[in-house]
Amino acid sequence: MIDSGNCYKPRLLMAKLGIPFTRIEVSSHTGETRKADYVAKNPNAMVPLIELDDGRRIAESNAILLYLAEGTRFLPADRYERALAYQWLFFEQYSHEPYIAVRKALLTFP
Ligand SMILES: N[C@@H](CCC(=O)N[C@@H](CS)C(=O)NCC(=O)O)C(=O)O
């Protein structure tokens, strides 16, 4: 979904890591996230969803980020430094996304 911040996150990381990908537009604006074929792929009916070359899928933007970042400079090897990265990811989902990003979307999309 091109105007989704949650979709931008993995797209940005894949670009920074030079990982080639194909973007398939699935938008909640058009009801596509609620269609049966999409819900069969992600029962939570949300984007982003990444499909790996072997067909396995990962939902939740930060789970996708952690999968992509594994073994790269974007996820520290040091236990404490990695915990700080997790700290930002949990903060983003619990304190930023619902209160700021969703409000921004509600104001902007209409
Ligand atoms: N916690 C999820 C949130 C994903 C999310 O809120 N996706 C929105 C677009 S930004 C969505 O798919 N909404 C569809 C709907 O509510 O029907 C993540 O980080 O991936």
mmCIF file of C-alpha atoms and ligand atoms in Angstrom:
data_model
loop_
_atom_site.group_PDB
_atom_site.id
_atom_site.type_symbol
_atom_site.label_atom_id
_atom_site.label_comp_id
_atom_site.label_asym_id
_atom_site.label_seq_id
_atom_site.Cartn_x
_atom_site.Cartn_y
_atom_site.Cartn_z
ATOM 1 C CA MET A 1 0.000 0.000 0.000
ATOM 2 C CA ILE A 2 1.957 2.922 -1.366
ATOM 3 C CA ASP A 3 0.786 5.519 1.177
ATOM 4 C CA SER A 4 1.256 3.307 4.245
ATOM 5 C CA GLY A 5 4.103 4.074 6.636
ATOM 6 C CA ASN A 6 4.137 0.444 7.761
ATOM 7 C CA CYS A 7 4.696 -0.635 4.149
ATOM 8 C CA TYR A 8 7.334 2.043 3.620
ATOM 9 C CA LYS A 9 9.493 0.607 6.413
ATOM 10 C CA PRO A 10 10.376 -2.755 4.761
ATOM 11 C CA ARG A 11 10.496 -1.097 1.332
ATOM 12 C CA LEU A 12 13.079 1.386 2.614
ATOM 13 C CA LEU A 13 15.173 -1.313 4.301
ATOM 14 C CA MET A 14 15.158 -3.520 1.191
ATOM 15 C CA ALA A 15 16.277 -0.512 -0.859
ATOM 16 C CA LYS A 16 19.072 0.272 1.605
ATOM 17 C CA LEU A 17 20.208 -3.372 1.628
ATOM 18 C CA GLY A 18 19.996 -3.690 -2.155
ATOM 19 C CA ILE A 19 17.493 -6.538 -1.929
ATOM 20 C CA PRO A 20 15.493 -6.765 -5.155
ATOM 21 C CA PHE A 21 11.758 -7.095 -4.642
ATOM 22 C CA THR A 22 8.487 -6.904 -6.485
ATOM 23 C CA ARG A 23 5.900 -4.577 -4.960
ATOM 24 C CA ILE A 24 2.299 -5.689 -5.300
ATOM 25 C CA GLU A 25 -0.195 -2.967 -4.414
ATOM 26 C CA VAL A 26 -2.818 -4.169 -1.907
ATOM 27 C CA SER A 27 -4.728 -1.235 -0.460
ATOM 28 C CA SER A 28 -7.175 -0.963 2.406
ATOM 29 C CA HIS A 29 -8.717 2.041 0.581
ATOM 30 C CA THR A 30 -10.117 -0.297 -2.062
ATOM 31 C CA GLY A 31 -10.987 -3.146 0.308
ATOM 32 C CA GLU A 32 -8.290 -5.409 -1.102
ATOM 33 C CA THR A 33 -6.902 -6.233 2.357
ATOM 34 C CA ARG A 34 -10.299 -7.749 3.260
ATOM 35 C CA LYS A 35 -10.703 -9.915 0.159
ATOM 36 C CA ALA A 36 -10.698 -13.675 0.701
ATOM 37 C CA ASP A 37 -7.588 -14.341 -1.370
ATOM 38 C CA TYR A 38 -5.598 -11.810 0.650
ATOM 39 C CA VAL A 39 -6.992 -12.894 4.026
ATOM 40 C CA ALA A 40 -5.960 -16.442 3.112
ATOM 41 C CA LYS A 41 -2.401 -15.102 2.996
ATOM 42 C CA ASN A 42 -2.646 -12.855 6.067
ATOM 43 C CA PRO A 43 -5.571 -13.693 8.381
ATOM 44 C CA ASN A 44 -5.015 -10.347 10.143
ATOM 45 C CA ALA A 45 -6.069 -8.677 6.865
ATOM 46 C CA MET A 46 -3.348 -6.041 6.939
ATOM 47 C CA VAL A 47 -0.389 -4.912 4.915
ATOM 48 C CA PRO A 48 2.568 -5.150 4.731
ATOM 49 C CA LEU A 49 3.056 -8.818 3.972
ATOM 50 C CA ILE A 50 6.259 -10.161 2.503
ATOM 51 C CA GLU A 51 6.377 -13.329 0.434
ATOM 52 C CA LEU A 52 9.768 -15.015 0.331
ATOM 53 C CA ASP A 53 11.128 -16.771 -2.748
ATOM 54 C CA ASP A 54 10.250 -20.144 -1.186
ATOM 55 C CA GLY A 55 6.621 -19.072 -0.650
ATOM 56 C CA ARG A 56 6.775 -18.488 3.083
ATOM 57 C CA ARG A 57 5.211 -15.246 4.302
ATOM 58 C CA ILE A 58 5.827 -12.758 7.111
ATOM 59 C CA ALA A 59 3.355 -10.134 8.311
ATOM 60 C CA GLU A 60 3.894 -7.265 10.785
ATOM 61 C CA SER A 61 6.235 -4.571 9.547
ATOM 62 C CA ASN A 62 8.689 -4.861 12.417
ATOM 63 C CA ALA A 63 8.889 -8.658 12.141
ATOM 64 C CA ILE A 64 9.714 -8.116 8.472
ATOM 65 C CA LEU A 65 12.360 -5.533 9.399
ATOM 66 C CA LEU A 66 13.980 -7.917 11.879
ATOM 67 C CA TYR A 67 13.985 -10.727 9.313
ATOM 68 C CA LEU A 68 15.578 -8.502 6.663
ATOM 69 C CA ALA A 69 18.056 -6.881 9.067
ATOM 70 C CA GLU A 70 19.428 -10.142 10.495
ATOM 71 C CA GLY A 71 23.196 -10.248 9.943
ATOM 72 C CA THR A 72 23.380 -6.677 8.607
ATOM 73 C CA ARG A 73 24.491 -3.359 10.115
ATOM 74 C CA PHE A 74 20.824 -2.570 10.761
ATOM 75 C CA LEU A 75 20.598 -5.103 13.615
ATOM 76 C CA PRO A 76 23.497 -4.924 16.082
ATOM 77 C CA ALA A 77 25.195 -8.162 17.132
ATOM 78 C CA ASP A 78 25.798 -6.790 20.620
ATOM 79 C CA ARG A 79 23.008 -7.877 22.977
ATOM 80 C CA TYR A 80 22.508 -4.453 24.581
ATOM 81 C CA GLU A 81 22.709 -2.535 21.306
ATOM 82 C CA ARG A 82 20.211 -4.969 19.792
ATOM 83 C CA ALA A 83 17.888 -4.421 22.743
ATOM 84 C CA LEU A 84 17.983 -0.684 21.984
ATOM 85 C CA ALA A 85 16.908 -1.433 18.416
ATOM 86 C CA TYR A 86 14.043 -3.573 19.769
ATOM 87 C CA GLN A 87 13.204 -0.734 22.170
ATOM 88 C CA TRP A 88 12.575 1.611 19.230
ATOM 89 C CA LEU A 89 10.576 -1.021 17.348
ATOM 90 C CA PHE A 90 8.294 -1.678 20.347
ATOM 91 C CA PHE A 91 7.975 2.055 21.058
ATOM 92 C CA GLU A 92 7.001 2.651 17.451
ATOM 93 C CA GLN A 93 4.247 0.020 17.503
ATOM 94 C CA TYR A 94 2.837 0.768 20.946
ATOM 95 C CA SER A 95 3.315 4.516 21.359
ATOM 96 C CA HIS A 96 3.807 6.082 17.936
ATOM 97 C CA GLU A 97 1.802 4.062 15.432
ATOM 98 C CA PRO A 98 -1.607 4.105 17.166
ATOM 99 C CA TYR A 99 -1.507 7.670 18.459
ATOM 100 C CA ILE A 100 0.355 9.596 15.791
ATOM 101 C CA ALA A 101 0.494 7.585 12.566
ATOM 102 C CA VAL A 102 -3.136 6.417 12.672
ATOM 103 C CA ARG A 103 -4.353 9.939 13.588
ATOM 104 C CA LYS A 104 -2.340 11.337 10.687
ATOM 105 C CA ALA A 105 -3.895 8.746 8.376
ATOM 106 C CA LEU A 106 -7.432 9.527 9.597
ATOM 107 C CA LEU A 107 -6.858 13.226 8.963
ATOM 108 C CA THR A 108 -5.026 12.830 5.662
ATOM 109 C CA PHE A 109 -6.752 10.031 3.763
ATOM 110 C CA PRO A 110 -10.275 11.516 3.556
HETATM 111 N N1 LIG B 1 1.153 -3.701 13.294
HETATM 112 C C1 LIG B 1 0.992 -3.768 11.861
HETATM 113 C C2 LIG B 1 0.030 -2.683 11.434
HETATM 114 C C3 LIG B 1 -0.248 -2.762 9.961
HETATM 115 C C4 LIG B 1 -1.341 -1.797 9.552
HETATM 116 O O1 LIG B 1 -1.918 -1.065 10.356
HETATM 117 N N2 LIG B 1 -1.629 -1.827 8.248
HETATM 118 C C5 LIG B 1 -2.688 -1.012 7.720
HETATM 119 C C6 LIG B 1 -2.118 -0.080 6.663
HETATM 120 S S1 LIG B 1 -0.899 0.984 7.372
HETATM 121 C C7 LIG B 1 -3.718 -1.916 7.080
HETATM 122 O O2 LIG B 1 -3.362 -2.872 6.427
HETATM 123 N N3 LIG B 1 -4.999 -1.666 7.283
HETATM 124 C C8 LIG B 1 -6.010 -2.446 6.680
HETATM 125 C C9 LIG B 1 -7.314 -2.392 7.376
HETATM 126 O O3 LIG B 1 -7.342 -1.858 8.505
HETATM 127 O O4 LIG B 1 -8.284 -2.860 6.801
HETATM 128 C C10 LIG B 1 2.340 -3.619 11.170
HETATM 129 O O5 LIG B 1 3.214 -2.934 11.723
HETATM 130 O O6 LIG B 1 2.525 -4.197 10.095
#
